[in-house]
């Protein structure tokens, strides 16, 4: 009996898909890798933020900021090697550009979360009829704002600015080098 050709070539197809996913530069595979990196960072961001809000009782904006710092560090590291394959871009330039975009993301997330949290609290039926609690308002605000910022700010800016060589890189490197106060012989 002859093997079925489609089943016989399945390992080759899986290998091609894996290679395309890991090394492809097209928008679809880059977005998929970015989504994975973003999810990992978001779980860290959300988890840390929720712990600070629910258990330490910090304000939503401060809880969001602390979570975002933790998630941002994780995201930058994963994106440099895995998502955007940016080893040709100087690390110093990536750090400065990422920090700039991350700061914009932080501000959008912090103020967006606070705004949506306050907006949700203006609808008493959510608490009275649907049983929403402050933690639920925070989670809904944080998740919705985070998703919008992730796609329409973070991905586009990282793909087109942070992890690409550009004219800003030399300024970013000089900025980082200005903090190196050691004298070299």
CSV table of C-alpha atoms in Angstrom, one decimal:
chain,number,residue,atom,x,y,z
A,1,UNK,CA,0.0,0.0,0.0
A,2,UNK,CA,1.3,3.5,-0.9
A,3,UNK,CA,1.5,6.2,1.7
A,4,UNK,CA,-0.8,9.2,1.2
A,5,UNK,CA,1.3,12.1,-0.3
A,6,UNK,CA,-0.4,14.8,1.9
A,7,UNK,CA,0.5,12.9,5.1
A,8,UNK,CA,4.0,12.1,3.9
A,9,UNK,CA,4.7,15.8,3.3
A,10,UNK,CA,3.1,16.9,6.6
A,11,UNK,CA,6.5,17.1,8.4
A,12,UNK,CA,7.9,19.2,5.6
A,13,UNK,CA,4.9,21.6,5.7
A,14,UNK,CA,5.2,21.9,9.5
A,15,UNK,CA,8.9,22.7,9.2
A,16,UNK,CA,8.2,25.4,6.5
A,17,UNK,CA,5.5,27.0,8.7
A,18,UNK,CA,7.8,26.9,11.7
A,19,UNK,CA,10.6,28.5,9.7
A,20,UNK,CA,8.3,31.1,8.3
A,21,UNK,CA,6.9,31.9,11.7
A,22,UNK,CA,10.4,32.2,13.4
A,23,UNK,CA,12.2,34.0,10.6
A,24,UNK,CA,9.7,35.5,8.2
A,25,UNK,CA,9.7,39.2,7.7
A,26,UNK,CA,6.3,39.8,6.3
A,27,UNK,CA,3.7,41.7,8.2
A,28,UNK,CA,1.6,38.7,9.1
A,29,UNK,CA,4.4,36.6,10.8
A,30,UNK,CA,5.9,39.7,12.3
A,31,UNK,CA,2.5,40.6,13.8
A,32,UNK,CA,2.0,37.1,15.1
A,33,UNK,CA,5.4,37.1,16.8
A,34,UNK,CA,4.6,40.6,18.1
A,35,UNK,CA,1.3,39.3,19.5
A,36,UNK,CA,3.1,36.5,21.4
A,37,UNK,CA,5.6,38.9,22.8
A,38,UNK,CA,2.9,41.4,23.7
A,39,UNK,CA,0.8,38.7,25.4
A,40,UNK,CA,3.7,37.6,27.5
A,41,UNK,CA,4.5,41.2,28.5
A,42,UNK,CA,0.8,42.0,29.0
A,43,UNK,CA,0.2,39.1,31.4
A,44,UNK,CA,3.2,40.3,33.4
A,45,UNK,CA,1.9,43.9,33.1
A,46,UNK,CA,-1.7,43.0,34.0
A,47,UNK,CA,-0.7,40.6,36.8
A,48,UNK,CA,1.6,43.0,38.5
A,49,UNK,CA,-0.8,45.9,38.0
A,50,UNK,CA,-3.7,43.9,39.4
A,51,UNK,CA,-1.7,42.8,42.5
A,52,UNK,CA,-0.9,46.4,43.3
A,53,UNK,CA,-4.5,47.5,42.8
A,54,UNK,CA,-6.4,44.7,44.5
A,55,UNK,CA,-4.0,43.7,47.3
A,56,UNK,CA,-1.9,46.7,48.0
A,57,UNK,CA,-4.7,49.1,47.2
A,58,UNK,CA,-2.9,51.6,45.0
A,59,UNK,CA,-4.8,53.9,42.7
A,60,UNK,CA,-5.6,52.5,39.2
A,61,UNK,CA,-3.2,54.8,37.5
A,62,UNK,CA,-0.3,53.9,39.8
A,63,UNK,CA,-1.0,50.2,39.6
A,64,UNK,CA,-1.1,50.5,35.8
A,65,UNK,CA,2.2,52.3,35.7
A,66,UNK,CA,4.1,49.8,37.9
A,67,UNK,CA,2.7,46.9,35.8
A,68,UNK,CA,3.6,48.7,32.6
A,69,UNK,CA,7.3,49.1,33.7
A,70,UNK,CA,7.6,45.4,34.3
A,71,UNK,CA,5.9,44.4,31.1
A,72,UNK,CA,7.8,46.9,29.0
A,73,UNK,CA,11.2,45.5,30.0
A,74,UNK,CA,10.1,42.0,29.1
A,75,UNK,CA,8.6,43.1,25.8
A,76,UNK,CA,11.7,45.0,24.7
A,77,UNK,CA,14.0,42.1,25.3
A,78,UNK,CA,11.8,39.6,23.5
A,79,UNK,CA,11.2,41.9,20.5
A,80,UNK,CA,14.8,42.7,20.0
A,81,UNK,CA,15.8,39.1,19.2
A,82,UNK,CA,12.5,37.2,18.5
A,83,UNK,CA,9.9,39.5,17.0
A,84,UNK,CA,11.8,42.0,14.9
A,85,UNK,CA,15.2,40.2,14.5
A,86,UNK,CA,16.9,43.6,15.1
A,87,UNK,CA,20.4,42.5,15.9
A,88,UNK,CA,21.7,44.9,13.2
A,89,UNK,CA,20.2,47.9,15.2
A,90,UNK,CA,22.5,49.1,18.0
A,91,UNK,CA,21.2,48.1,21.4
A,92,UNK,CA,21.7,51.6,22.7
A,93,UNK,CA,19.6,53.1,20.0
A,94,UNK,CA,16.9,50.5,20.6
A,95,UNK,CA,16.8,51.2,24.3
A,96,UNK,CA,16.3,55.0,23.7
A,97,UNK,CA,13.7,54.5,21.0
A,98,UNK,CA,11.9,51.9,22.9
A,99,UNK,CA,11.9,54.1,26.0
A,100,UNK,CA,10.3,56.9,24.0
A,101,UNK,CA,7.6,54.8,22.5
A,102,UNK,CA,7.1,53.0,25.8
A,103,UNK,CA,6.6,56.3,27.6
A,104,UNK,CA,3.9,57.2,25.1
A,105,UNK,CA,2.3,53.8,25.6
A,106,UNK,CA,2.6,54.2,29.4
A,107,UNK,CA,0.8,57.6,29.2
A,108,UNK,CA,-1.9,56.3,26.9
A,109,UNK,CA,-2.5,53.3,29.1
A,110,UNK,CA,-2.3,55.2,32.4
A,111,UNK,CA,-4.7,58.0,31.4
A,112,UNK,CA,-6.8,55.8,29.2
A,113,UNK,CA,-7.3,53.3,32.0
A,114,UNK,CA,-8.2,56.0,34.5
A,115,UNK,CA,-10.6,57.6,32.1
A,116,UNK,CA,-12.4,54.4,31.2
A,117,UNK,CA,-12.4,53.4,34.9
A,118,UNK,CA,-14.1,56.7,35.8
A,119,UNK,CA,-16.5,56.4,32.9
A,120,UNK,CA,-17.6,52.9,33.9
A,121,UNK,CA,-18.2,54.1,37.4
A,122,UNK,CA,-20.7,56.7,36.0
A,123,UNK,CA,-23.1,53.8,35.0
A,124,UNK,CA,-24.7,52.7,38.3
A,125,UNK,CA,-26.5,49.8,36.6
A,126,UNK,CA,-23.2,48.1,36.1
A,127,UNK,CA,-22.7,47.8,39.8
A,128,UNK,CA,-26.3,47.6,41.0
A,129,UNK,CA,-27.8,45.3,38.3
A,130,UNK,CA,-24.8,43.4,36.9
A,131,UNK,CA,-22.8,43.2,40.1
A,132,UNK,CA,-19.6,44.8,38.9
A,133,UNK,CA,-17.1,45.5,41.6
A,134,UNK,CA,-14.2,48.1,41.5
A,135,UNK,CA,-11.8,45.2,40.5
A,136,UNK,CA,-14.1,44.4,37.6
A,137,UNK,CA,-14.2,48.1,36.5
A,138,UNK,CA,-10.5,48.2,36.6
A,139,UNK,CA,-10.0,44.9,34.7
A,140,UNK,CA,-12.4,46.0,32.0
A,141,UNK,CA,-10.8,49.4,31.7
A,142,UNK,CA,-7.3,48.0,31.7
A,143,UNK,CA,-8.0,45.3,29.2
A,144,UNK,CA,-9.8,47.4,26.6
A,145,UNK,CA,-7.3,50.3,26.7
A,146,UNK,CA,-4.4,47.9,26.6
A,147,UNK,CA,-5.6,46.2,23.5
A,148,UNK,CA,-6.2,49.4,21.6
A,149,UNK,CA,-2.8,50.9,22.6
A,150,UNK,CA,-1.0,47.6,21.8
A,151,UNK,CA,-2.2,47.4,18.2
A,152,UNK,CA,-2.5,51.0,17.2
A,153,UNK,CA,0.5,52.5,19.0
A,154,UNK,CA,3.0,49.8,20.2
A,155,UNK,CA,3.1,47.5,17.2
A,156,UNK,CA,3.2,50.2,14.5
A,157,UNK,CA,5.8,52.3,16.2
A,158,UNK,CA,8.0,49.3,17.1
A,159,UNK,CA,7.9,47.9,13.6
A,160,UNK,CA,8.5,51.2,11.8
A,161,UNK,CA,10.8,53.0,14.2
A,162,UNK,CA,12.2,51.2,17.3
A,163,UNK,CA,13.6,48.1,15.7
A,164,UNK,CA,14.7,49.6,12.4
A,165,UNK,CA,17.9,51.5,11.6
A,166,UNK,CA,17.2,55.2,11.0
A,167,UNK,CA,18.6,58.6,11.3
A,168,UNK,CA,17.7,59.0,14.9
A,169,UNK,CA,20.0,56.1,16.0
A,170,UNK,CA,23.2,58.3,16.1
A,171,UNK,CA,21.4,60.8,18.4
A,172,UNK,CA,20.1,58.0,20.6
A,173,UNK,CA,23.6,56.5,20.9
A,174,UNK,CA,25.1,59.9,21.8
A,175,UNK,CA,22.4,60.4,24.4
A,176,UNK,CA,23.3,57.1,26.1
A,177,UNK,CA,27.1,57.7,25.8
A,178,UNK,CA,26.6,61.1,27.5
A,179,UNK,CA,25.8,59.2,30.7
A,180,UNK,CA,29.1,57.3,30.5
A,181,UNK,CA,31.1,59.5,32.9
A,182,UNK,CA,34.2,57.2,33.1
A,183,UNK,CA,37.3,58.5,31.5
A,184,UNK,CA,38.9,56.1,29.0
A,185,UNK,CA,42.7,56.0,28.7
